[in-house]
Amino acid sequence: FYFACGFLVDTIAAQDVYGCGFRKQGAYVDITTPALAASVYDDKALIYVRDGSGDWATTTSIGGADTTTDITSTAAANATYCHLKVLVSGAGAVTYLIGQSTTSYAAAKTAAAAPAGAVAMTVTDAIILTPYFPIWSTGTLADVDLIEWDVGWQ
């Protein structure tokens, strides 16, 4: 299965956290700091921007052991269309795709590729996952426009 999302971020410096992934099914928890994006949920796979400079990262977690990795990808810029996809294979292997464009969302989607440096993760069938799109901002110009939300089978 997979979760894909697309969005436009007008002002990168105004955003602290935004991205998409899967987390263990459970109660909703507020993400009020960038650090909480990496630790608030156990059992997760998340690809996201983690600061106001547009730095991309992945965080994986099984049983509360969180691993956050800076991925090799061009930092998000102002007025950037982003396409993210988190895929989970039948064996539980998690992989990611990321695409960005300052031209269009279609161009971002076409550019999607596996980011270098993402940490491998395998979830078991005992974990029930739900897709989520975390967003948190301390900026005064908080504006992230969700363009697409797509969940399905690979």
CSV table of N, CA and C in Angstrom, one decimal, residues 1-153:
chain,number,residue,atom,x,y,z
A,1,PHE,N,0.8,-1.2,0.0
A,1,PHE,CA,0.0,0.0,0.0
A,1,PHE,C,0.9,1.2,0.0
A,2,TYR,N,0.3,2.4,-0.2
A,2,TYR,CA,1.0,3.6,-0.3
A,2,TYR,C,0.2,4.8,0.2
A,3,PHE,N,0.9,5.9,0.5
A,3,PHE,CA,0.2,7.2,0.8
A,3,PHE,C,1.0,8.2,0.0
A,4,ALA,N,0.3,8.9,-0.8
A,4,ALA,CA,0.9,10.0,-1.6
A,4,ALA,C,0.2,11.3,-1.3
A,5,CYS,N,1.0,12.3,-1.2
A,5,CYS,CA,0.4,13.6,-1.0
A,5,CYS,C,1.1,14.7,-1.8
A,6,GLY,N,0.4,15.7,-2.1
A,6,GLY,CA,1.0,16.8,-2.9
A,6,GLY,C,0.6,18.1,-2.3
A,7,PHE,N,1.5,19.1,-2.3
A,7,PHE,CA,1.2,20.4,-1.6
A,7,PHE,C,2.1,21.5,-2.2
A,8,LEU,N,1.6,22.7,-2.0
A,8,LEU,CA,2.4,23.9,-2.4
A,8,LEU,C,2.7,24.7,-1.1
A,9,VAL,N,3.9,25.0,-0.9
A,9,VAL,CA,4.3,25.8,0.3
A,9,VAL,C,4.8,27.2,-0.2
A,10,ASP,N,4.0,28.2,0.1
A,10,ASP,CA,4.3,29.5,-0.3
A,10,ASP,C,5.6,30.1,0.3
A,11,THR,N,5.7,30.0,1.6
A,11,THR,CA,6.8,30.6,2.4
A,11,THR,C,7.4,29.6,3.3
A,12,ILE,N,8.6,29.1,2.8
A,12,ILE,CA,9.3,28.1,3.6
A,12,ILE,C,9.6,28.5,5.0
A,13,ALA,N,10.1,29.7,5.2
A,13,ALA,CA,10.6,30.1,6.5
A,13,ALA,C,9.5,30.1,7.5
A,14,ALA,N,8.2,30.2,7.1
A,14,ALA,CA,7.1,30.2,8.0
A,14,ALA,C,6.7,28.8,8.5
A,15,GLN,N,7.2,27.8,7.9
A,15,GLN,CA,6.8,26.4,8.2
A,15,GLN,C,7.9,25.7,9.0
A,16,ASP,N,7.5,24.9,10.0
A,16,ASP,CA,8.5,24.2,10.7
A,16,ASP,C,8.5,22.7,10.4
A,17,VAL,N,7.3,22.1,10.2
A,17,VAL,CA,7.1,20.7,9.9
A,17,VAL,C,6.0,20.5,8.9
A,18,TYR,N,6.2,19.8,7.8
A,18,TYR,CA,5.2,19.3,6.9
A,18,TYR,C,5.7,18.2,6.1
A,19,GLY,N,4.8,17.2,5.9
A,19,GLY,CA,5.2,16.0,5.2
A,19,GLY,C,4.1,15.0,5.2
A,20,CYS,N,4.5,13.7,5.0
A,20,CYS,CA,3.4,12.7,5.1
A,20,CYS,C,4.1,11.3,5.4
A,21,GLY,N,3.3,10.4,5.9
A,21,GLY,CA,3.7,9.1,6.2
A,21,GLY,C,2.7,8.3,6.9
A,22,PHE,N,3.1,7.2,7.5
A,22,PHE,CA,2.2,6.3,8.2
A,22,PHE,C,2.6,6.3,9.7
A,23,ARG,N,1.6,6.2,10.5
A,23,ARG,CA,1.9,6.0,12.0
A,23,ARG,C,1.0,4.9,12.5
A,24,LYS,N,1.4,4.4,13.6
A,24,LYS,CA,0.6,3.4,14.3
A,24,LYS,C,-0.8,3.9,14.6
A,25,GLN,N,-1.8,3.2,14.4
A,25,GLN,CA,-3.2,3.6,14.7
A,25,GLN,C,-3.3,3.9,16.2
A,26,GLY,N,-3.9,5.0,16.5
A,26,GLY,CA,-4.1,5.4,17.9
A,26,GLY,C,-4.6,6.8,18.0
A,27,ALA,N,-4.6,7.3,19.3
A,27,ALA,CA,-5.1,8.6,19.5
A,27,ALA,C,-4.3,9.7,18.8
A,28,TYR,N,-4.9,10.7,18.4
A,28,TYR,CA,-4.3,11.9,17.8
A,28,TYR,C,-3.4,12.6,18.8
A,29,VAL,N,-2.2,13.0,18.5
A,29,VAL,CA,-1.3,13.7,19.4
A,29,VAL,C,-0.9,15.0,18.7
A,30,ASP,N,-0.9,16.1,19.4
A,30,ASP,CA,-0.4,17.4,18.8
A,30,ASP,C,1.1,17.3,18.6
A,31,ILE,N,1.5,17.9,17.4
A,31,ILE,CA,2.9,18.1,17.1
A,31,ILE,C,3.1,19.6,17.3
A,32,THR,N,3.8,20.0,18.3
A,32,THR,CA,3.9,21.4,18.6
A,32,THR,C,5.4,21.9,18.5
A,33,THR,N,6.3,21.0,18.2
A,33,THR,CA,7.7,21.4,17.9
A,33,THR,C,8.2,20.4,16.8
A,34,PRO,N,9.2,20.8,16.1
A,34,PRO,CA,9.8,19.9,15.1
A,34,PRO,C,10.3,18.6,15.7
A,35,ALA,N,10.9,18.7,16.9
A,35,ALA,CA,11.4,17.4,17.5
A,35,ALA,C,10.2,16.4,17.8
A,36,LEU,N,9.0,16.9,18.1
A,36,LEU,CA,7.9,16.0,18.3
A,36,LEU,C,7.5,15.3,17.0
A,37,ALA,N,7.7,15.9,15.9
A,37,ALA,CA,7.4,15.2,14.6
A,37,ALA,C,8.1,13.9,14.6
A,38,ALA,N,9.3,13.9,15.1
A,38,ALA,CA,10.2,12.7,15.1
A,38,ALA,C,9.9,11.7,16.2
A,39,SER,N,9.2,12.1,17.3
A,39,SER,CA,9.1,11.3,18.5
A,39,SER,C,7.7,11.0,19.0
A,40,VAL,N,6.7,11.8,18.6
A,40,VAL,CA,5.4,11.8,19.3
A,40,VAL,C,4.7,10.5,19.0
A,41,TYR,N,4.8,9.8,17.9
A,41,TYR,CA,4.2,8.6,17.6
A,41,TYR,C,5.2,7.4,17.6
A,42,ASP,N,4.9,6.3,18.2
A,42,ASP,CA,5.7,5.1,18.0
A,42,ASP,C,5.3,4.5,16.7
A,43,ASP,N,6.1,3.7,16.2
A,43,ASP,CA,5.8,2.9,15.0
A,43,ASP,C,5.3,3.8,13.8
A,44,LYS,N,6.3,4.4,13.1
A,44,LYS,CA,6.0,5.4,12.1
A,44,LYS,C,7.0,5.3,11.0
A,45,ALA,N,6.6,5.8,9.8
A,45,ALA,CA,7.5,6.1,8.7
A,45,ALA,C,7.1,7.4,8.1
A,46,LEU,N,7.9,8.4,8.2
A,46,LEU,CA,7.6,9.8,7.8
A,46,LEU,C,8.6,10.4,7.0
A,47,ILE,N,8.2,11.1,5.9
A,47,ILE,CA,9.2,12.0,5.1
A,47,ILE,C,8.6,13.4,5.2
A,48,TYR,N,9.5,14.3,5.5
A,48,TYR,CA,9.0,15.7,5.9
A,48,TYR,C,10.1,16.7,5.9
A,49,VAL,N,9.7,18.0,5.8
A,49,VAL,CA,10.5,19.1,6.0
A,49,VAL,C,10.5,19.3,7.5
A,50,ARG,N,11.7,19.5,8.1
A,50,ARG,CA,11.8,19.6,9.6
A,50,ARG,C,12.2,21.0,10.1
A,51,ASP,N,12.3,22.0,9.2
A,51,ASP,CA,12.7,23.3,9.7
A,51,ASP,C,12.3,24.4,8.7
A,52,GLY,N,12.5,25.6,9.1
A,52,GLY,CA,12.1,26.7,8.3
A,52,GLY,C,13.1,27.0,7.1
A,53,SER,N,14.1,26.2,7.0
A,53,SER,CA,15.0,26.3,5.9
A,53,SER,C,14.7,25.3,4.8
A,54,GLY,N,13.7,24.5,4.9
A,54,GLY,CA,13.3,23.5,3.9
A,54,GLY,C,14.1,22.2,3.9
A,55,ASP,N,14.8,21.9,5.0
A,55,ASP,CA,15.6,20.7,5.1
A,55,ASP,C,14.7,19.4,5.2
A,56,TRP,N,14.9,18.5,4.3
A,56,TRP,CA,14.1,17.2,4.2
A,56,TRP,C,14.7,16.1,5.1
A,57,ALA,N,13.9,15.3,5.7
A,57,ALA,CA,14.3,14.2,6.6
A,57,ALA,C,13.3,13.1,6.5
A,58,THR,N,13.8,11.9,6.9
A,58,THR,CA,12.9,10.8,7.2
A,58,THR,C,13.0,10.4,8.6
A,59,THR,N,11.9,10.0,9.2
A,59,THR,CA,12.0,9.4,10.6
A,59,THR,C,11.3,8.1,10.5
A,60,THR,N,12.0,7.1,11.0
A,60,THR,CA,11.4,5.7,11.2
A,60,THR,C,11.4,5.4,12.6
A,61,SER,N,10.4,4.5,13.0
A,61,SER,CA,10.3,4.1,14.4
A,61,SER,C,9.6,2.8,14.5
A,62,ILE,N,10.2,1.9,15.2
A,62,ILE,CA,9.6,0.7,15.6
A,62,ILE,C,9.7,0.5,17.1
A,63,GLY,N,8.6,0.4,17.8
A,63,GLY,CA,8.6,0.2,19.2
A,63,GLY,C,9.2,1.4,20.0
A,64,GLY,N,9.1,2.6,19.4
A,64,GLY,CA,9.6,3.8,20.1
A,64,GLY,C,11.1,4.1,19.8
A,65,ALA,N,11.8,3.3,19.1
A,65,ALA,CA,13.2,3.6,18.7
A,65,ALA,C,13.2,4.4,17.5
A,66,ASP,N,13.3,5.7,17.6
A,66,ASP,CA,13.2,6.7,16.5
A,66,ASP,C,14.6,6.9,15.8
A,67,THR,N,14.6,6.9,14.5
A,67,THR,CA,15.8,7.2,13.7
A,67,THR,C,15.4,8.3,12.7
A,68,THR,N,16.0,9.4,12.9
A,68,THR,CA,15.8,10.6,12.0
A,68,THR,C,17.0,10.7,11.1
A,69,THR,N,16.8,10.8,9.8
A,69,THR,CA,17.9,10.9,8.9
A,69,THR,C,17.7,12.1,7.9
A,70,ASP,N,18.8,12.9,7.8
A,70,ASP,CA,18.8,14.0,6.8
A,70,ASP,C,18.9,13.3,5.5
A,71,ILE,N,18.0,13.5,4.6
A,71,ILE,CA,18.1,12.9,3.3
A,71,ILE,C,18.7,13.8,2.3
A,72,THR,N,19.4,13.2,1.3
A,72,THR,CA,20.0,14.0,0.3
A,72,THR,C,19.0,14.4,-0.8
A,73,SER,N,18.5,15.6,-0.7
A,73,SER,CA,17.5,16.2,-1.6
A,73,SER,C,17.7,17.7,-1.5
A,74,THR,N,17.4,18.3,-2.6
A,74,THR,CA,17.4,19.8,-2.6
A,74,THR,C,16.4,20.3,-1.6
A,75,ALA,N,16.8,21.3,-0.8
A,75,ALA,CA,16.0,21.9,0.2
A,75,ALA,C,14.8,22.5,-0.5
A,76,ALA,N,13.6,22.4,0.1
A,76,ALA,CA,12.4,23.1,-0.4
A,76,ALA,C,12.7,24.6,-0.4
A,77,ALA,N,12.1,25.2,-1.4
A,77,ALA,CA,12.2,26.7,-1.6
A,77,ALA,C,10.9,27.3,-1.5
A,78,ASN,N,10.8,28.6,-1.5
A,78,ASN,CA,9.5,29.3,-1.5
A,78,ASN,C,8.8,29.0,-2.8
A,79,ALA,N,7.5,28.9,-2.7
A,79,ALA,CA,6.6,28.6,-3.8
A,79,ALA,C,7.0,27.3,-4.5
A,80,THR,N,7.3,26.2,-3.7
A,80,THR,CA,7.6,24.9,-4.2
A,80,THR,C,6.5,24.0,-4.1
A,81,TYR,N,6.2,23.3,-5.2
A,81,TYR,CA,5.2,22.2,-5.3
A,81,TYR,C,6.0,20.9,-4.8
A,82,CYS,N,5.4,20.2,-4.0
A,82,CYS,CA,6.0,19.0,-3.5
A,82,CYS,C,5.1,17.8,-3.7
A,83,HIS,N,5.7,16.6,-4.1
A,83,HIS,CA,5.0,15.4,-4.2
A,83,HIS,C,5.8,14.4,-3.3
A,84,LEU,N,5.1,13.8,-2.3
A,84,LEU,CA,5.7,12.8,-1.5
A,84,LEU,C,4.9,11.5,-1.6
A,85,LYS,N,5.7,10.4,-1.5
A,85,LYS,CA,5.0,9.1,-1.5
A,85,LYS,C,5.7,8.1,-0.6
A,86,VAL,N,5.0,7.5,0.3
A,86,VAL,CA,5.5,6.5,1.2
A,86,VAL,C,4.9,5.2,0.8
A,87,LEU,N,5.7,4.2,0.5
A,87,LEU,CA,5.2,2.9,0.1
A,87,LEU,C,5.6,1.8,1.1
A,88,VAL,N,4.7,0.9,1.3
A,88,VAL,CA,4.9,-0.2,2.2
A,88,VAL,C,4.6,-1.5,1.4
A,89,SER,N,5.6,-2.3,1.2
A,89,SER,CA,5.5,-3.5,0.4
A,89,SER,C,4.7,-4.6,1.2
A,90,GLY,N,4.4,-5.7,0.5
A,90,GLY,CA,3.7,-6.8,1.1
A,90,GLY,C,4.5,-7.4,2.2
A,91,ALA,N,5.8,-7.3,2.2
A,91,ALA,CA,6.7,-7.8,3.2
A,91,ALA,C,7.0,-6.8,4.3
A,92,GLY,N,6.3,-5.6,4.2
A,92,GLY,CA,6.5,-4.5,5.2
A,92,GLY,C,7.6,-3.6,5.0
A,93,ALA,N,8.4,-3.7,3.9
A,93,ALA,CA,9.5,-2.8,3.6
A,93,ALA,C,9.0,-1.4,3.2
A,94,VAL,N,9.5,-0.4,3.8
A,94,VAL,CA,9.1,1.0,3.6
A,94,VAL,C,10.1,1.7,2.7
A,95,THR,N,9.6,2.3,1.6
A,95,THR,CA,10.4,3.2,0.8
A,95,THR,C,9.7,4.5,0.5
A,96,TYR,N,10.5,5.5,0.0
A,96,TYR,CA,10.0,6.8,-0.1
A,96,TYR,C,10.2,7.3,-1.5
A,97,LEU,N,9.4,8.3,-2.0
A,97,LEU,CA,9.7,9.1,-3.2
A,97,LEU,C,9.4,10.5,-2.9
A,98,ILE,N,10.2,11.4,-3.5
A,98,ILE,CA,10.1,12.8,-3.3
A,98,ILE,C,10.3,13.5,-4.6
A,99,GLY,N,9.5,14.5,-4.9
A,99,GLY,CA,9.6,15.3,-6.1
A,99,GLY,C,9.3,16.7,-5.8
A,100,GLN,N,10.0,17.7,-6.4
A,100,GLN,CA,9.8,19.1,-6.1
A,100,GLN,C,9.9,19.9,-7.4
A,101,SER,N,9.1,20.9,-7.5
A,101,SER,CA,9.2,21.8,-8.7
A,101,SER,C,8.6,23.2,-8.3
A,102,THR,N,9.3,24.2,-8.8
A,102,THR,CA,8.7,25.6,-8.6
A,102,THR,C,7.8,25.9,-9.8
A,103,THR,N,7.6,25.0,-10.8
A,103,THR,CA,6.8,25.3,-11.9
A,103,THR,C,5.4,24.8,-11.8
A,104,SER,N,5.2,23.5,-11.4
A,104,SER,CA,3.9,22.9,-11.3
A,104,SER,C,3.9,21.7,-10.4
A,105,TYR,N,2.7,21.3,-9.9
A,105,TYR,CA,2.6,20.1,-9.2
A,105,TYR,C,2.8,18.9,-10.1
A,106,ALA,N,2.3,18.9,-11.3
A,106,ALA,CA,2.6,17.8,-12.3
A,106,ALA,C,4.1,17.6,-12.5
A,107,ALA,N,4.9,18.7,-12.6
A,107,ALA,CA,6.3,18.5,-12.7
A,107,ALA,C,6.9,17.9,-11.5
A,108,ALA,N,6.4,18.3,-10.3
A,108,ALA,CA,6.9,17.7,-9.0
A,108,ALA,C,6.6,16.2,-9.0
A,109,LYS,N,5.4,15.8,-9.4
A,109,LYS,CA,5.0,14.4,-9.4
A,109,LYS,C,5.9,13.6,-10.4
A,110,THR,N,6.2,14.2,-11.6
A,110,THR,CA,7.0,13.5,-12.6
A,110,THR,C,8.4,13.4,-12.1
A,111,ALA,N,8.9,14.3,-11.3
A,111,ALA,CA,10.3,14.3,-10.8
A,111,ALA,C,10.5,13.4,-9.6
A,112,ALA,N,9.4,12.8,-9.1
A,112,ALA,CA,9.6,12.0,-7.9
A,112,ALA,C,10.6,10.8,-8.1
A,113,ALA,N,11.5,10.7,-7.1
A,113,ALA,CA,12.5,9.7,-7.1
A,113,ALA,C,12.8,9.3,-5.7
A,114,ALA,N,13.5,8.2,-5.5
A,114,ALA,CA,13.9,7.8,-4.1
A,114,ALA,C,15.0,8.7,-3.6
A,115,PRO,N,14.8,9.3,-2.4
A,115,PRO,CA,15.9,10.1,-1.9
A,115,PRO,C,17.1,9.3,-1.4
A,116,ALA,N,18.3,9.8,-1.6
A,116,ALA,CA,19.4,9.1,-1.0
A,116,ALA,C,19.5,9.3,0.5
A,117,GLY,N,19.9,8.3,1.2
A,117,GLY,CA,20.1,8.4,2.6
A,117,GLY,C,18.9,8.0,3.5
A,118,ALA,N,17.8,7.7,2.9
A,118,ALA,CA,16.6,7.3,3.7
A,118,ALA,C,16.9,6.0,4.3
A,119,VAL,N,16.6,5.8,5.6
A,119,VAL,CA,16.8,4.6,6.4
A,119,VAL,C,15.8,3.6,6.1
A,120,ALA,N,16.2,2.3,5.8
A,120,ALA,CA,15.3,1.2,5.6
A,120,ALA,C,14.5,0.9,6.9
A,121,MET,N,13.3,0.5,6.6
A,121,MET,CA,12.4,0.1,7.8
A,121,MET,C,11.5,-1.0,7.3
A,122,THR,N,11.2,-1.9,8.2
A,122,THR,CA,10.2,-3.0,7.9
A,122,THR,C,9.2,-3.0,9.1
A,123,VAL,N,8.0,-2.9,8.7
A,123,VAL,CA,6.9,-3.0,9.7
A,123,VAL,C,6.3,-4.4,9.6
A,124,THR,N,5.8,-4.9,10.8
A,124,THR,CA,5.2,-6.2,10.8
A,124,THR,C,3.7,-6.1,10.6
A,125,ASP,N,3.1,-7.2,10.3
A,125,ASP,CA,1.6,-7.2,10.1
A,125,ASP,C,0.8,-7.0,11.4
A,126,ALA,N,1.6,-7.0,12.5
A,126,ALA,CA,0.9,-6.8,13.8
A,126,ALA,C,0.6,-5.3,14.1
A,127,ILE,N,1.2,-4.5,13.3
A,127,ILE,CA,1.1,-3.0,13.5
A,127,ILE,C,0.0,-2.5,12.5
A,128,ILE,N,-1.0,-1.9,13.0
A,128,ILE,CA,-2.0,-1.2,12.1
A,128,ILE,C,-1.6,0.2,11.9
A,129,LEU,N,-1.4,0.6,10.6
A,129,LEU,CA,-0.9,1.9,10.3
A,129,LEU,C,-2.0,2.7,9.7
A,130,THR,N,-1.9,4.0,9.9
A,130,THR,CA,-2.9,5.0,9.4
A,130,THR,C,-2.0,6.1,8.7
A,131,PRO,N,-2.5,6.6,7.6
A,131,PRO,CA,-1.7,7.7,6.9
A,131,PRO,C,-1.9,9.0,7.7
A,132,TYR,N,-0.9,9.9,7.7
A,132,TYR,CA,-1.1,11.2,8.4
A,132,TYR,C,-0.2,12.2,7.7
A,133,PHE,N,-0.7,13.5,7.8
A,133,PHE,CA,0.0,14.6,7.1
A,133,PHE,C,0.3,15.6,8.3
A,134,PRO,N,1.4,15.5,8.9
A,134,PRO,CA,1.7,16.5,10.0
A,134,PRO,C,2.1,17.9,9.4
A,135,ILE,N,1.6,18.9,10.1
A,135,ILE,CA,2.0,20.3,9.7
A,135,ILE,C,2.0,21.1,11.0
A,136,TRP,N,3.0,21.9,11.2
A,136,TRP,CA,3.1,22.7,12.3
A,136,TRP,C,4.0,23.9,11.9
A,137,SER,N,3.5,25.1,12.4
A,137,SER,CA,4.2,26.3,12.0
A,137,SER,C,4.3,27.3,13.1
A,138,THR,N,5.4,28.0,13.2
A,138,THR,CA,5.5,29.1,14.2
A,138,THR,C,5.5,30.4,13.4
A,139,GLY,N,5.5,30.3,12.1
A,139,GLY,CA,5.6,31.5,11.2
A,139,GLY,C,4.2,32.2,11.2
A,140,THR,N,4.3,33.5,10.8
A,140,THR,CA,3.1,34.3,10.7
A,140,THR,C,2.4,34.2,9.4
A,141,LEU,N,3.1,33.6,8.4
A,141,LEU,CA,2.6,33.5,7.0
A,141,LEU,C,2.3,32.0,6.8
A,142,ALA,N,1.7,31.3,7.7
A,142,ALA,CA,1.5,29.9,7.6
A,142,ALA,C,0.6,29.5,6.4
A,143,ASP,N,1.1,28.9,5.4
A,143,ASP,CA,0.3,28.6,4.2
A,143,ASP,C,0.9,27.4,3.5
A,144,VAL,N,0.2,26.2,3.7
A,144,VAL,CA,0.5,25.0,3.0
A,144,VAL,C,-0.8,24.6,2.3
A,145,ASP,N,-0.8,24.6,1.0
A,145,ASP,CA,-2.0,24.2,0.2
A,145,ASP,C,-1.9,22.7,-0.1
A,146,LEU,N,-2.8,21.9,0.4
A,146,LEU,CA,-2.8,20.5,0.1
A,146,LEU,C,-3.5,20.3,-1.3
A,147,ILE,N,-2.8,19.7,-2.2
A,147,ILE,CA,-3.3,19.5,-3.6
A,147,ILE,C,-3.8,18.1,-3.8
A,148,GLU,N,-3.1,17.1,-3.2
A,148,GLU,CA,-3.5,15.7,-3.4
A,148,GLU,C,-3.3,14.9,-2.1
A,149,TRP,N,-4.2,14.0,-1.9
A,149,TRP,CA,-4.1,13.0,-0.8
A,149,TRP,C,-4.6,11.7,-1.4
A,150,ASP,N,-3.7,10.8,-1.6
A,150,ASP,CA,-4.1,9.5,-2.3
A,150,ASP,C,-3.5,8.4,-1.5
A,151,VAL,N,-4.4,7.4,-1.1
A,151,VAL,CA,-4.0,6.2,-0.4
A,151,VAL,C,-4.5,5.0,-1.2
A,152,GLY,N,-3.7,4.0,-1.4
A,152,GLY,CA,-4.1,2.8,-2.1
A,152,GLY,C,-3.2,1.7,-2.1
A,153,TRP,N,-3.4,0.7,-3.0
A,153,TRP,CA,-2.6,-0.4,-3.1
A,153,TRP,C,-1.5,-0.2,-4.2
